[in-house]
Amino acid sequence: MESLYLLIPVAIIVVAVSVAVFFWAVKSGQYDDLDTEGHRILFDDDTPPQYSADQSTADQSTADQPSSAEEAPSALGKSRD
């Protein structure tokens, strides 16, 4: 019974804060447009990103260089066939 003297005011405070946050969200426009985000995921633009010529040549030049994993056997004295 004594715990109710603590739990009831705590519950009232939680409800009051929740209602205040809800009214703040409505007042600040959080619920103005509920449909756009749902439509955005359905009609997402699936075209691949376009790369410029500078990026494509940079990708090709790094592809010609061996990675550190490929150089590791030669560093240990083992030859690659």
Short mmCIF file of N, CA and C in Angstrom, two decimals:
data_model
loop_
_atom_site.label_atom_id
_atom_site.label_comp_id
_atom_site.label_asym_id
_atom_site.label_seq_id
_atom_site.Cartn_x
_atom_site.Cartn_y
_atom_site.Cartn_z
N MET A 1 0.81 -1.19 0.00
CA MET A 1 0.00 0.00 0.00
C MET A 1 0.86 1.27 0.00
N GLU A 2 1.95 1.21 0.70
CA GLU A 2 2.81 2.39 0.77
C GLU A 2 3.51 2.67 -0.56
N SER A 3 3.71 1.61 -1.37
CA SER A 3 4.36 1.82 -2.66
C SER A 3 3.46 2.62 -3.61
N LEU A 4 2.15 2.56 -3.41
CA LEU A 4 1.24 3.33 -4.25
C LEU A 4 1.42 4.83 -4.06
N TYR A 5 1.84 5.24 -2.87
CA TYR A 5 2.09 6.66 -2.63
C TYR A 5 3.23 7.17 -3.51
N LEU A 6 4.10 6.28 -3.94
CA LEU A 6 5.19 6.66 -4.84
C LEU A 6 4.81 6.41 -6.30
N LEU A 7 4.17 5.27 -6.58
CA LEU A 7 3.91 4.88 -7.97
C LEU A 7 2.85 5.75 -8.65
N ILE A 8 1.83 6.16 -7.93
CA ILE A 8 0.78 6.98 -8.55
C ILE A 8 1.31 8.35 -8.98
N PRO A 9 2.04 9.08 -8.15
CA PRO A 9 2.59 10.35 -8.65
C PRO A 9 3.59 10.17 -9.78
N VAL A 10 4.39 9.10 -9.73
CA VAL A 10 5.34 8.84 -10.82
C VAL A 10 4.59 8.57 -12.11
N ALA A 11 3.50 7.80 -12.05
CA ALA A 11 2.70 7.51 -13.24
C ALA A 11 2.05 8.78 -13.78
N ILE A 12 1.58 9.64 -12.90
CA ILE A 12 0.96 10.89 -13.35
C ILE A 12 1.99 11.78 -14.03
N ILE A 13 3.21 11.82 -13.50
CA ILE A 13 4.28 12.62 -14.11
C ILE A 13 4.65 12.07 -15.48
N VAL A 14 4.74 10.75 -15.59
CA VAL A 14 5.09 10.14 -16.88
C VAL A 14 4.01 10.45 -17.92
N VAL A 15 2.74 10.35 -17.55
CA VAL A 15 1.65 10.64 -18.47
C VAL A 15 1.68 12.12 -18.86
N ALA A 16 1.92 13.00 -17.91
CA ALA A 16 1.96 14.43 -18.21
C ALA A 16 3.09 14.77 -19.17
N VAL A 17 4.27 14.16 -18.96
CA VAL A 17 5.40 14.40 -19.86
C VAL A 17 5.10 13.84 -21.25
N SER A 18 4.49 12.66 -21.32
CA SER A 18 4.16 12.06 -22.61
C SER A 18 3.17 12.93 -23.39
N VAL A 19 2.15 13.44 -22.71
CA VAL A 19 1.17 14.31 -23.37
C VAL A 19 1.83 15.61 -23.82
N ALA A 20 2.72 16.16 -23.00
CA ALA A 20 3.42 17.40 -23.38
C ALA A 20 4.30 17.18 -24.61
N VAL A 21 5.00 16.05 -24.67
CA VAL A 21 5.85 15.75 -25.83
C VAL A 21 4.99 15.55 -27.07
N PHE A 22 3.85 14.89 -26.92
CA PHE A 22 2.96 14.69 -28.07
C PHE A 22 2.46 16.04 -28.61
N PHE A 23 2.00 16.92 -27.73
CA PHE A 23 1.52 18.22 -28.19
C PHE A 23 2.64 19.06 -28.78
N TRP A 24 3.85 18.95 -28.25
CA TRP A 24 4.98 19.65 -28.84
C TRP A 24 5.26 19.14 -30.26
N ALA A 25 5.18 17.79 -30.44
CA ALA A 25 5.43 17.23 -31.76
C ALA A 25 4.38 17.68 -32.77
N VAL A 26 3.13 17.71 -32.34
CA VAL A 26 2.06 18.16 -33.24
C VAL A 26 2.24 19.64 -33.58
N LYS A 27 2.57 20.44 -32.58
CA LYS A 27 2.74 21.89 -32.80
C LYS A 27 3.93 22.20 -33.71
N SER A 28 4.99 21.39 -33.61
CA SER A 28 6.18 21.66 -34.41
C SER A 28 6.11 21.06 -35.81
N GLY A 29 5.01 20.35 -36.14
CA GLY A 29 4.83 19.87 -37.51
C GLY A 29 5.37 18.48 -37.77
N GLN A 30 5.59 17.69 -36.76
CA GLN A 30 6.11 16.35 -36.96
C GLN A 30 5.12 15.43 -37.67
N TYR A 31 3.84 15.70 -37.54
CA TYR A 31 2.81 14.84 -38.13
C TYR A 31 2.12 15.50 -39.32
N ASP A 32 2.71 16.50 -39.93
CA ASP A 32 2.08 17.19 -41.04
C ASP A 32 1.99 16.33 -42.30
N ASP A 33 3.06 15.63 -42.65
CA ASP A 33 3.10 14.84 -43.89
C ASP A 33 3.47 13.41 -43.55
N LEU A 34 2.47 12.55 -43.46
CA LEU A 34 2.71 11.16 -43.10
C LEU A 34 2.88 10.25 -44.32
N ASP A 35 2.52 10.73 -45.50
CA ASP A 35 2.52 9.87 -46.68
C ASP A 35 3.82 9.90 -47.47
N THR A 36 4.58 10.98 -47.41
CA THR A 36 5.77 11.12 -48.25
C THR A 36 6.80 10.05 -47.97
N GLU A 37 7.07 9.76 -46.71
CA GLU A 37 8.10 8.76 -46.39
C GLU A 37 7.68 7.37 -46.85
N GLY A 38 6.41 7.06 -46.76
CA GLY A 38 5.92 5.77 -47.24
C GLY A 38 6.04 5.64 -48.76
N HIS A 39 5.78 6.72 -49.46
CA HIS A 39 5.90 6.70 -50.92
C HIS A 39 7.36 6.73 -51.36
N ARG A 40 8.21 7.37 -50.59
CA ARG A 40 9.62 7.49 -50.96
C ARG A 40 10.29 6.13 -51.04
N ILE A 41 9.97 5.24 -50.10
CA ILE A 41 10.61 3.92 -50.12
C ILE A 41 10.05 3.05 -51.24
N LEU A 42 8.79 3.26 -51.61
CA LEU A 42 8.20 2.46 -52.69
C LEU A 42 8.68 2.91 -54.06
N PHE A 43 8.87 4.19 -54.23
CA PHE A 43 9.25 4.73 -55.53
C PHE A 43 10.67 5.25 -55.50
N ASP A 44 11.57 4.48 -54.93
CA ASP A 44 12.96 4.87 -54.81
C ASP A 44 13.64 4.85 -56.17
N ASP A 45 14.54 5.78 -56.40
CA ASP A 45 15.28 5.85 -57.65
C ASP A 45 16.36 4.77 -57.65
N ASP A 46 16.22 3.77 -58.51
CA ASP A 46 17.15 2.64 -58.52
C ASP A 46 18.24 2.76 -59.57
N THR A 47 18.44 3.94 -60.14
CA THR A 47 19.50 4.09 -61.12
C THR A 47 20.85 4.12 -60.42
N PRO A 48 21.86 3.48 -60.99
CA PRO A 48 23.18 3.50 -60.36
C PRO A 48 23.80 4.88 -60.42
N PRO A 49 24.67 5.20 -59.49
CA PRO A 49 25.31 6.52 -59.51
C PRO A 49 26.23 6.67 -60.71
N GLN A 50 26.30 7.86 -61.26
CA GLN A 50 27.15 8.15 -62.40
C GLN A 50 28.52 8.60 -61.91
N TYR A 51 29.57 8.01 -62.45
CA TYR A 51 30.93 8.38 -62.07
C TYR A 51 31.54 9.28 -63.13
N SER A 52 32.35 10.19 -62.70
CA SER A 52 33.03 11.06 -63.65
C SER A 52 34.24 10.33 -64.23
N ALA A 53 34.85 10.90 -65.24
CA ALA A 53 36.01 10.28 -65.88
C ALA A 53 37.20 10.23 -64.93
N ASP A 54 37.35 11.21 -64.05
CA ASP A 54 38.46 11.22 -63.10
C ASP A 54 38.36 10.06 -62.13
N GLN A 55 37.17 9.73 -61.67
CA GLN A 55 37.01 8.64 -60.73
C GLN A 55 37.23 7.29 -61.39
N SER A 56 36.80 7.12 -62.63
CA SER A 56 36.96 5.83 -63.29
C SER A 56 38.43 5.55 -63.60
N THR A 57 39.22 6.57 -63.95
CA THR A 57 40.64 6.33 -64.20
C THR A 57 41.38 6.08 -62.90
N ALA A 58 40.95 6.69 -61.82
CA ALA A 58 41.58 6.43 -60.52
C ALA A 58 41.30 5.02 -60.07
N ASP A 59 40.10 4.50 -60.34
CA ASP A 59 39.76 3.13 -59.97
C ASP A 59 40.59 2.13 -60.78
N GLN A 60 40.83 2.43 -62.06
CA GLN A 60 41.61 1.52 -62.89
C GLN A 60 43.07 1.51 -62.48
N SER A 61 43.63 2.65 -62.09
CA SER A 61 45.04 2.69 -61.72
C SER A 61 45.28 1.96 -60.41
N THR A 62 44.34 1.98 -59.49
CA THR A 62 44.53 1.24 -58.24
C THR A 62 44.29 -0.25 -58.44
N ALA A 63 43.55 -0.64 -59.47
CA ALA A 63 43.32 -2.06 -59.74
C ALA A 63 44.60 -2.72 -60.26
N ASP A 64 45.47 -1.96 -60.92
CA ASP A 64 46.70 -2.53 -61.45
C ASP A 64 47.75 -2.76 -60.37
N GLN A 65 47.65 -2.09 -59.25
CA GLN A 65 48.63 -2.23 -58.19
C GLN A 65 48.28 -3.44 -57.33
N PRO A 66 49.26 -4.29 -56.99
CA PRO A 66 48.97 -5.45 -56.15
C PRO A 66 48.66 -5.01 -54.72
N SER A 67 47.79 -5.76 -54.06
CA SER A 67 47.45 -5.43 -52.69
C SER A 67 48.51 -6.01 -51.76
N SER A 68 48.47 -5.65 -50.50
CA SER A 68 49.46 -6.12 -49.54
C SER A 68 49.34 -7.62 -49.33
N ALA A 69 48.14 -8.19 -49.52
CA ALA A 69 47.97 -9.63 -49.37
C ALA A 69 48.70 -10.37 -50.49
N GLU A 70 48.75 -9.79 -51.68
CA GLU A 70 49.45 -10.42 -52.79
C GLU A 70 50.97 -10.29 -52.62
N GLU A 71 51.43 -9.26 -51.96
CA GLU A 71 52.86 -9.05 -51.78
C GLU A 71 53.43 -9.86 -50.62
N ALA A 72 52.60 -10.33 -49.71
CA ALA A 72 53.06 -11.01 -48.51
C ALA A 72 53.90 -12.26 -48.80
N PRO A 73 53.52 -13.17 -49.74
CA PRO A 73 54.37 -14.34 -49.99
C PRO A 73 55.76 -13.97 -50.52
N SER A 74 55.86 -12.93 -51.37
CA SER A 74 57.15 -12.56 -51.88
C SER A 74 58.01 -11.91 -50.80
N ALA A 75 57.39 -11.29 -49.81
CA ALA A 75 58.15 -10.68 -48.72
C ALA A 75 58.74 -11.74 -47.82
N LEU A 76 58.14 -12.91 -47.78
CA LEU A 76 58.65 -14.00 -46.95
C LEU A 76 59.67 -14.86 -47.69
N GLY A 77 59.95 -14.53 -48.91
CA GLY A 77 60.94 -15.25 -49.69
C GLY A 77 60.33 -16.34 -50.53
N LYS A 78 59.06 -16.51 -50.52
CA LYS A 78 58.40 -17.53 -51.33
C LYS A 78 58.08 -16.94 -52.68
N SER A 79 58.26 -17.69 -53.73
CA SER A 79 57.95 -17.17 -55.06
C SER A 79 56.54 -17.51 -55.45
N ARG A 80 55.98 -16.61 -56.23
CA ARG A 80 54.63 -16.85 -56.74
C ARG A 80 54.77 -17.45 -58.12
N ASP A 81 53.92 -18.41 -58.43
CA ASP A 81 53.95 -19.04 -59.76
C ASP A 81 52.95 -18.46 -60.67
#
